[in-house]
Amino acid sequence: MSFDTIIKEIYEEIKQIDNIGKIASYIPELLKVDSNSFGVYFSSNKGDNLGVGDYQDKFSIQSIAKVLSLSLAYSIKGELIWERLGVEPSGTSYNSLTQLETDRGIPRNPFINAGAIVITDILISNLPEYRKSFLDFVQALSGKKTINYSEKIAASEKEVGYRNIALCNFIKSFGNIKNNPEDVLDFYFDICSLEMNCEELSTSFSFLANQGINPYNNTQILTKSQSKRINALMQTCGFYDESGEFAFKVGLPGKSGVGGGIVAIHPGEYVISVWSPKLNKKGNSFKGIRFLEKFTTESRFSIF
Ligand code: GLN
């Protein structure tokens, strides 16, 4: 069976199932989305592309953006960034505070909030116009000038961002935040507020399926080794305390966000993005994971 047929069939099947997930409600603005939205975009290195359902509707990519901010920081500072954070799965939720005290302010990995906040601090220290530079980076990756931050979502998250505020200040107390915590948090909320559709998300992540080179404009974003390492981190840490289960069921490096998006990569082969806003208990898209599990099972095309 072709990828097209498999994707369309699984889409119809998963669309029908009961969605027991819940939209993230702690960021009030996220509740405004249509909870039945469901989109998929597949794009292979060979040039096969397919979009199904609401793949052209923009959504808040939230923590998926942590891979892009990490990529930019990694391209600027190289291996030095690992002096400020680790590369181990945390086994805790994305916004957990518990390990930071024993780890003396060194977050376990760049995909939990604590780690992404440190990466945000690194970007601020290294880019005079950090807000614009990050957006330029993302727009160049996707080839779309229309991609932007959502001021509404960033403001909505800031208003209730007590836990992230606590995380940032706690890390600062160990000396691992160099800038003013308020500036770091403002930029962190901006990064999380980026909006994309499934097609733009797949395009933006294609450099990670192509050994660090963006195939659309032939630009080297990361070295081959850096690209491999980011894929390894997505595999081990991309879904917080559900990372093991995602590797077990789906078998691809990937990253989720509380907006209900997931991007998954088969290095050397393809990128697939899924969006369905209702989340399971671990904060990952309920239907997104179900879809990807079926996709890699029926196509028999995962990395394992
Ligand atoms: N902006 C969200 C937060 O910091 C991102 C969380 C996520 O997508 N898992 O809580």
mmCIF file of C-alpha atoms and ligand atoms in Angstrom:
data_model
loop_
_atom_site.group_PDB
_atom_site.id
_atom_site.type_symbol
_atom_site.label_atom_id
_atom_site.label_comp_id
_atom_site.label_asym_id
_atom_site.label_seq_id
_atom_site.Cartn_x
_atom_site.Cartn_y
_atom_site.Cartn_z
ATOM 1 C CA MET A 1 0.000 0.000 0.000
ATOM 2 C CA SER A 2 1.245 3.550 -0.726
ATOM 3 C CA PHE A 3 1.869 6.163 1.974
ATOM 4 C CA ASP A 4 -1.034 8.191 0.590
ATOM 5 C CA THR A 5 -3.522 5.392 1.080
ATOM 6 C CA ILE A 6 -2.202 4.443 4.505
ATOM 7 C CA ILE A 7 -2.314 8.047 5.758
ATOM 8 C CA LYS A 8 -5.824 8.709 4.409
ATOM 9 C CA GLU A 9 -7.209 5.464 5.818
ATOM 10 C CA ILE A 10 -5.686 5.930 9.267
ATOM 11 C CA TYR A 11 -6.843 9.552 9.318
ATOM 12 C CA GLU A 12 -10.463 8.496 8.732
ATOM 13 C CA GLU A 13 -10.209 5.747 11.327
ATOM 14 C CA ILE A 14 -8.685 7.933 14.065
ATOM 15 C CA LYS A 15 -11.074 10.789 13.267
ATOM 16 C CA GLN A 16 -13.966 8.535 14.299
ATOM 17 C CA ILE A 17 -12.607 7.311 17.645
ATOM 18 C CA ASP A 18 -13.810 8.747 20.916
ATOM 19 C CA ASN A 19 -11.411 11.470 22.047
ATOM 20 C CA ILE A 20 -10.940 11.112 25.783
ATOM 21 C CA GLY A 21 -8.328 13.882 25.881
ATOM 22 C CA LYS A 22 -8.754 17.440 27.161
ATOM 23 C CA ILE A 23 -7.633 20.779 25.738
ATOM 24 C CA ALA A 24 -4.909 22.459 27.826
ATOM 25 C CA SER A 25 -6.836 24.922 29.959
ATOM 26 C CA TYR A 26 -4.065 26.461 32.047
ATOM 27 C CA ILE A 27 -3.348 28.888 29.180
ATOM 28 C CA PRO A 28 -6.829 30.471 28.791
ATOM 29 C CA GLU A 29 -6.298 31.560 25.181
ATOM 30 C CA LEU A 30 -5.657 27.955 24.069
ATOM 31 C CA LEU A 31 -9.243 27.049 25.017
ATOM 32 C CA LYS A 32 -10.550 29.094 22.084
ATOM 33 C CA VAL A 33 -9.488 26.487 19.539
ATOM 34 C CA ASP A 34 -11.963 24.079 17.867
ATOM 35 C CA SER A 35 -11.391 20.892 19.856
ATOM 36 C CA ASN A 36 -12.306 18.659 16.892
ATOM 37 C CA SER A 37 -9.575 20.024 14.638
ATOM 38 C CA PHE A 38 -7.422 17.277 13.183
ATOM 39 C CA GLY A 39 -4.740 17.685 10.556
ATOM 40 C CA VAL A 40 -1.789 15.708 9.207
ATOM 41 C CA TYR A 41 1.050 16.616 6.855
ATOM 42 C CA PHE A 42 3.569 14.110 5.533
ATOM 43 C CA SER A 43 6.626 15.080 3.544
ATOM 44 C CA SER A 44 9.335 12.682 2.434
ATOM 45 C CA ASN A 45 12.914 13.403 1.400
ATOM 46 C CA LYS A 46 12.051 11.925 -1.989
ATOM 47 C CA GLY A 47 9.532 14.717 -2.541
ATOM 48 C CA ASP A 48 6.243 12.981 -1.690
ATOM 49 C CA ASN A 49 3.932 15.407 0.118
ATOM 50 C CA LEU A 50 0.450 14.867 1.455
ATOM 51 C CA GLY A 51 -1.839 16.979 3.649
ATOM 52 C CA VAL A 52 -5.068 15.644 5.168
ATOM 53 C CA GLY A 53 -7.838 17.357 7.178
ATOM 54 C CA ASP A 54 -7.058 20.657 8.898
ATOM 55 C CA TYR A 55 -3.422 20.668 7.856
ATOM 56 C CA GLN A 56 -3.588 24.301 6.718
ATOM 57 C CA ASP A 57 -5.035 25.690 9.958
ATOM 58 C CA LYS A 58 -2.565 27.438 12.200
ATOM 59 C CA PHE A 59 -2.215 26.400 15.815
ATOM 60 C CA SER A 60 -0.013 27.245 18.783
ATOM 61 C CA ILE A 61 3.072 25.025 18.490
ATOM 62 C CA GLN A 62 4.047 25.607 22.157
ATOM 63 C CA SER A 63 6.824 23.234 23.271
ATOM 64 C CA ILE A 64 7.553 22.049 19.732
ATOM 65 C CA ALA A 65 9.314 25.417 19.391
ATOM 66 C CA LYS A 66 11.840 24.224 21.989
ATOM 67 C CA VAL A 67 13.532 22.165 19.263
ATOM 68 C CA LEU A 68 13.909 25.285 17.112
ATOM 69 C CA SER A 69 15.267 27.461 19.928
ATOM 70 C CA LEU A 70 17.688 24.671 20.849
ATOM 71 C CA SER A 71 18.791 24.390 17.210
ATOM 72 C CA LEU A 72 19.519 28.113 16.995
ATOM 73 C CA ALA A 73 21.430 28.139 20.306
ATOM 74 C CA TYR A 74 23.360 25.002 19.273
ATOM 75 C CA SER A 75 24.311 26.535 15.927
ATOM 76 C CA ILE A 76 25.679 29.612 17.718
ATOM 77 C CA LYS A 77 27.410 28.125 20.776
ATOM 78 C CA GLY A 78 28.121 24.530 19.752
ATOM 79 C CA GLU A 79 28.872 21.990 22.493
ATOM 80 C CA LEU A 80 29.323 24.751 25.092
ATOM 81 C CA ILE A 81 25.559 24.730 25.700
ATOM 82 C CA TRP A 82 25.864 21.364 27.467
ATOM 83 C CA GLU A 83 27.712 23.084 30.322
ATOM 84 C CA ARG A 84 24.364 24.684 31.182
ATOM 85 C CA LEU A 85 21.981 21.720 30.813
ATOM 86 C CA GLY A 86 21.902 17.945 30.520
ATOM 87 C CA VAL A 87 20.880 15.362 27.926
ATOM 88 C CA GLU A 88 19.058 12.842 30.115
ATOM 89 C CA PRO A 89 15.340 12.067 30.099
ATOM 90 C CA SER A 90 13.737 13.617 33.174
ATOM 91 C CA GLY A 91 10.957 11.092 33.753
ATOM 92 C CA THR A 92 8.927 14.028 35.060
ATOM 93 C CA SER A 93 6.277 16.324 33.600
ATOM 94 C CA TYR A 94 7.278 19.250 31.391
ATOM 95 C CA ASN A 95 6.874 21.847 34.142
ATOM 96 C CA SER A 96 8.309 19.898 37.074
ATOM 97 C CA LEU A 97 10.429 21.671 39.687
ATOM 98 C CA THR A 98 11.492 18.606 41.634
ATOM 99 C CA GLN A 99 14.866 17.689 40.101
ATOM 100 C CA LEU A 100 16.214 21.214 39.919
ATOM 101 C CA GLU A 101 17.225 21.390 43.560
ATOM 102 C CA THR A 102 19.228 18.151 43.574
ATOM 103 C CA ASP A 103 20.677 18.991 40.145
ATOM 104 C CA ARG A 104 21.718 22.446 41.412
ATOM 105 C CA GLY A 105 19.884 24.406 38.748
ATOM 106 C CA ILE A 106 21.135 22.361 35.759
ATOM 107 C CA PRO A 107 17.971 21.166 33.948
ATOM 108 C CA ARG A 108 18.003 17.526 32.828
ATOM 109 C CA ASN A 109 17.385 18.293 29.147
ATOM 110 C CA PRO A 110 16.423 21.118 26.764
ATOM 111 C CA PHE A 111 12.811 19.988 26.232
ATOM 112 C CA ILE A 112 11.429 20.289 29.741
ATOM 113 C CA ASN A 113 10.445 23.883 30.530
ATOM 114 C CA ALA A 114 13.455 24.406 32.820
ATOM 115 C CA GLY A 115 15.867 23.442 30.026
ATOM 116 C CA ALA A 116 14.082 25.531 27.416
ATOM 117 C CA ILE A 117 14.230 28.519 29.770
ATOM 118 C CA VAL A 118 18.033 28.127 30.017
ATOM 119 C CA ILE A 119 18.238 27.911 26.200
ATOM 120 C CA THR A 120 16.167 31.118 26.009
ATOM 121 C CA ASP A 121 18.691 32.785 28.336
ATOM 122 C CA ILE A 122 21.560 31.640 26.059
ATOM 123 C CA LEU A 123 19.816 33.164 23.021
ATOM 124 C CA ILE A 124 19.338 36.486 24.830
ATOM 125 C CA SER A 125 23.040 36.586 25.779
ATOM 126 C CA ASN A 126 24.151 35.924 22.210
ATOM 127 C CA LEU A 127 21.714 37.813 19.972
ATOM 128 C CA PRO A 128 21.305 41.600 20.305
ATOM 129 C CA GLU A 129 17.884 41.443 18.623
ATOM 130 C CA TYR A 130 16.920 38.021 19.934
ATOM 131 C CA ARG A 131 13.162 38.259 19.346
ATOM 132 C CA LYS A 132 13.625 39.231 15.700
ATOM 133 C CA SER A 133 16.584 36.884 15.106
ATOM 134 C CA PHE A 134 14.650 33.848 16.313
ATOM 135 C CA LEU A 135 11.655 34.724 14.142
ATOM 136 C CA ASP A 136 13.964 35.300 11.122
ATOM 137 C CA PHE A 137 15.475 31.860 11.779
ATOM 138 C CA VAL A 138 12.062 30.152 11.857
ATOM 139 C CA GLN A 139 10.775 32.059 8.824
ATOM 140 C CA ALA A 140 13.874 31.062 6.853
ATOM 141 C CA LEU A 141 13.452 27.391 7.859
ATOM 142 C CA SER A 142 9.851 27.313 6.703
ATOM 143 C CA GLY A 143 10.266 29.737 3.800
ATOM 144 C CA LYS A 144 7.181 31.551 5.138
ATOM 145 C CA LYS A 145 7.352 35.219 6.137
ATOM 146 C CA THR A 146 3.840 34.899 7.541
ATOM 147 C CA ILE A 147 4.912 32.789 10.515
ATOM 148 C CA ASN A 148 4.751 34.866 13.672
ATOM 149 C CA TYR A 149 4.463 34.937 17.448
ATOM 150 C CA SER A 150 0.939 35.245 18.854
ATOM 151 C CA GLU A 151 0.839 38.233 21.163
ATOM 152 C CA LYS A 152 -2.492 37.065 22.571
ATOM 153 C CA ILE A 153 -1.238 33.613 23.505
ATOM 154 C CA ALA A 154 2.042 34.924 24.937
ATOM 155 C CA ALA A 155 0.128 37.479 27.067
ATOM 156 C CA SER A 156 -2.372 34.851 28.167
ATOM 157 C CA GLU A 157 0.404 32.503 29.286
ATOM 158 C CA LYS A 158 2.319 35.298 31.010
ATOM 159 C CA GLU A 159 -0.728 36.220 33.054
ATOM 160 C CA VAL A 160 -0.872 32.747 34.613
ATOM 161 C CA GLY A 161 2.787 31.756 34.247
ATOM 162 C CA TYR A 162 3.429 31.242 37.971
ATOM 163 C CA ARG A 163 5.145 27.903 37.571
ATOM 164 C CA ASN A 164 7.476 29.026 34.786
ATOM 165 C CA ILE A 165 8.226 32.168 36.800
ATOM 166 C CA ALA A 166 9.132 29.929 39.741
ATOM 167 C CA LEU A 167 11.311 27.714 37.530
ATOM 168 C CA CYS A 168 13.214 30.661 36.063
ATOM 169 C CA ASN A 169 13.831 32.309 39.434
ATOM 170 C CA PHE A 170 14.879 29.024 40.981
ATOM 171 C CA ILE A 171 17.436 28.400 38.227
ATOM 172 C CA LYS A 172 18.631 31.990 38.605
ATOM 173 C CA SER A 173 19.292 31.345 42.307
ATOM 174 C CA PHE A 174 21.862 28.722 41.228
ATOM 175 C CA GLY A 175 23.456 31.181 38.779
ATOM 176 C CA ASN A 176 22.335 29.342 35.645
ATOM 177 C CA ILE A 177 20.265 32.257 34.291
ATOM 178 C CA LYS A 178 22.483 35.198 33.311
ATOM 179 C CA ASN A 179 19.873 37.736 32.228
ATOM 180 C CA ASN A 180 16.955 39.443 33.952
ATOM 181 C CA PRO A 181 14.378 36.643 34.669
ATOM 182 C CA GLU A 182 11.535 38.819 33.418
ATOM 183 C CA ASP A 183 13.186 39.288 30.015
ATOM 184 C CA VAL A 184 13.935 35.557 29.832
ATOM 185 C CA LEU A 185 10.324 34.633 30.614
ATOM 186 C CA ASP A 186 8.859 37.173 28.189
ATOM 187 C CA PHE A 187 10.963 35.708 25.396
ATOM 188 C CA TYR A 188 10.211 32.116 26.499
ATOM 189 C CA PHE A 189 6.455 32.853 26.281
ATOM 190 C CA ASP A 190 6.973 34.436 22.852
ATOM 191 C CA ILE A 191 8.844 31.351 21.608
ATOM 192 C CA CYS A 192 6.045 29.054 22.845
ATOM 193 C CA SER A 193 3.402 31.258 21.188
ATOM 194 C CA LEU A 194 4.632 30.647 17.617
ATOM 195 C CA GLU A 195 1.811 29.648 15.289
ATOM 196 C CA MET A 196 2.152 27.290 12.342
ATOM 197 C CA ASN A 197 0.060 24.818 10.407
ATOM 198 C CA CYS A 198 1.036 21.167 9.916
ATOM 199 C CA GLU A 199 2.581 21.859 6.513
ATOM 200 C CA GLU A 200 4.742 24.707 7.852
ATOM 201 C CA LEU A 201 5.763 22.587 10.813
ATOM 202 C CA SER A 202 6.930 19.724 8.585
ATOM 203 C CA THR A 203 8.845 22.128 6.353
ATOM 204 C CA SER A 204 10.507 23.831 9.322
ATOM 205 C CA PHE A 205 11.711 20.505 10.701
ATOM 206 C CA SER A 206 12.934 19.025 7.426
ATOM 207 C CA PHE A 207 16.585 19.913 8.205
ATOM 208 C CA LEU A 208 16.459 17.291 10.969
ATOM 209 C CA ALA A 209 15.486 14.634 8.423
ATOM 210 C CA ASN A 210 18.301 15.812 6.124
ATOM 211 C CA GLN A 211 21.422 15.705 8.306
ATOM 212 C CA GLY A 212 21.148 19.356 9.330
ATOM 213 C CA ILE A 213 20.586 20.794 5.830
ATOM 214 C CA ASN A 214 17.337 22.563 4.942
ATOM 215 C CA PRO A 215 16.450 20.898 1.609
ATOM 216 C CA TYR A 216 14.231 23.789 0.480
ATOM 217 C CA ASN A 217 17.022 26.361 0.306
ATOM 218 C CA ASN A 218 20.115 24.160 0.735
ATOM 219 C CA THR A 219 21.279 25.947 3.889
ATOM 220 C CA GLN A 220 23.318 24.141 6.507
ATOM 221 C CA ILE A 221 21.452 24.756 9.789
ATOM 222 C CA LEU A 222 23.382 22.298 11.954
ATOM 223 C CA THR A 223 26.279 19.919 11.409
ATOM 224 C CA LYS A 224 25.489 16.277 10.729
ATOM 225 C CA SER A 225 26.521 15.383 14.279
ATOM 226 C CA GLN A 226 24.419 18.157 15.856
ATOM 227 C CA SER A 227 21.384 17.087 13.820
ATOM 228 C CA LYS A 228 21.886 13.484 14.952
ATOM 229 C CA ARG A 229 22.108 14.624 18.559
ATOM 230 C CA ILE A 230 18.912 16.666 18.410
ATOM 231 C CA ASN A 231 17.099 13.664 16.955
ATOM 232 C CA ALA A 232 18.488 11.551 19.802
ATOM 233 C CA LEU A 233 17.169 14.061 22.332
ATOM 234 C CA MET A 234 13.742 14.106 20.681
ATOM 235 C CA GLN A 235 13.683 10.326 20.869
ATOM 236 C CA THR A 236 14.609 10.195 24.560
ATOM 237 C CA CYS A 237 13.059 13.413 25.926
ATOM 238 C CA GLY A 238 10.512 14.749 23.393
ATOM 239 C CA PHE A 239 7.413 13.614 25.290
ATOM 240 C CA TYR A 240 8.503 14.182 28.916
ATOM 241 C CA ASP A 241 7.379 11.249 31.069
ATOM 242 C CA GLU A 242 5.762 9.622 28.028
ATOM 243 C CA SER A 243 8.987 9.526 25.980
ATOM 244 C CA GLY A 244 9.574 5.814 26.591
ATOM 245 C CA GLU A 245 6.043 4.987 25.577
ATOM 246 C CA PHE A 246 6.275 7.100 22.418
ATOM 247 C CA ALA A 247 9.504 5.295 21.434
ATOM 248 C CA PHE A 248 7.807 1.981 22.210
ATOM 249 C CA LYS A 249 4.602 2.661 20.295
ATOM 250 C CA VAL A 250 5.707 4.995 17.503
ATOM 251 C CA GLY A 251 9.459 4.476 17.186
ATOM 252 C CA LEU A 252 10.423 7.906 15.860
ATOM 253 C CA PRO A 253 12.149 10.965 17.304
ATOM 254 C CA GLY A 254 9.469 13.578 17.901
ATOM 255 C CA LYS A 255 8.297 16.568 19.883
ATOM 256 C CA SER A 256 4.907 17.525 21.247
ATOM 257 C CA GLY A 257 3.339 20.753 22.488
ATOM 258 C CA VAL A 258 0.331 21.537 24.671
ATOM 259 C CA GLY A 259 -1.363 23.115 21.636
ATOM 260 C CA GLY A 260 -1.922 19.523 20.479
ATOM 261 C CA GLY A 261 0.753 19.383 17.804
ATOM 262 C CA ILE A 262 3.332 16.637 17.313
ATOM 263 C CA VAL A 263 6.163 16.533 14.802
ATOM 264 C CA ALA A 264 7.937 13.224 14.215
ATOM 265 C CA ILE A 265 10.996 12.554 12.093
ATOM 266 C CA HIS A 266 12.463 9.549 10.352
ATOM 267 C CA PRO A 267 16.034 10.786 9.763
ATOM 268 C CA GLY A 268 16.957 10.355 6.110
ATOM 269 C CA GLU A 269 13.357 9.583 5.143
ATOM 270 C CA TYR A 270 10.490 11.875 6.154
ATOM 271 C CA VAL A 271 8.814 14.341 8.529
ATOM 272 C CA ILE A 272 5.206 13.930 9.668
ATOM 273 C CA SER A 273 3.191 16.516 11.616
ATOM 274 C CA VAL A 274 -0.114 15.883 13.341
ATOM 275 C CA TRP A 275 -2.417 18.310 15.133
ATOM 276 C CA SER A 276 -5.374 17.484 17.358
ATOM 277 C CA PRO A 277 -5.831 19.775 20.394
ATOM 278 C CA LYS A 278 -7.148 17.403 23.061
ATOM 279 C CA LEU A 279 -4.330 16.072 25.242
ATOM 280 C CA ASN A 280 -3.826 12.914 27.243
ATOM 281 C CA LYS A 281 -2.845 12.996 30.921
ATOM 282 C CA LYS A 282 0.834 13.505 30.095
ATOM 283 C CA GLY A 283 0.070 16.644 28.066
ATOM 284 C CA ASN A 284 0.541 15.069 24.623
ATOM 285 C CA SER A 285 -2.063 14.982 21.817
ATOM 286 C CA PHE A 286 -4.333 11.989 22.366
ATOM 287 C CA LYS A 287 -5.244 11.460 18.708
ATOM 288 C CA GLY A 288 -1.823 12.584 17.514
ATOM 289 C CA ILE A 289 -0.130 9.713 19.299
ATOM 290 C CA ARG A 290 -2.808 7.237 18.217
ATOM 291 C CA PHE A 291 -2.404 8.334 14.608
ATOM 292 C CA LEU A 292 1.384 8.043 14.633
ATOM 293 C CA GLU A 293 1.312 4.668 16.349
ATOM 294 C CA LYS A 294 -0.952 3.301 13.596
ATOM 295 C CA PHE A 295 1.067 5.002 10.886
ATOM 296 C CA THR A 296 4.424 3.472 11.809
ATOM 297 C CA THR A 297 2.804 0.106 12.535
ATOM 298 C CA GLU A 298 0.928 -0.147 9.230
ATOM 299 C CA SER A 299 3.602 1.429 7.047
ATOM 300 C CA ARG A 300 6.272 -0.582 8.935
ATOM 301 C CA PHE A 301 8.420 2.487 8.583
ATOM 302 C CA SER A 302 9.933 3.509 11.911
ATOM 303 C CA ILE A 303 13.588 3.724 12.891
ATOM 304 C CA PHE A 304 13.567 0.454 14.834
HETATM 305 N N1 GLN B 1 4.261 27.246 27.052
HETATM 306 C C1 GLN B 1 3.981 25.995 27.700
HETATM 307 C C2 GLN B 1 4.494 26.053 29.133
HETATM 308 O O1 GLN B 1 5.537 26.593 29.351
HETATM 309 C C3 GLN B 1 4.634 24.889 26.936
HETATM 310 C C4 GLN B 1 4.364 23.527 27.533
HETATM 311 C C5 GLN B 1 4.230 22.442 26.504
HETATM 312 O O2 GLN B 1 3.894 22.663 25.341
HETATM 313 N N2 GLN B 1 4.382 21.214 26.955
HETATM 314 O O3 GLN B 1 3.873 25.569 30.048
#
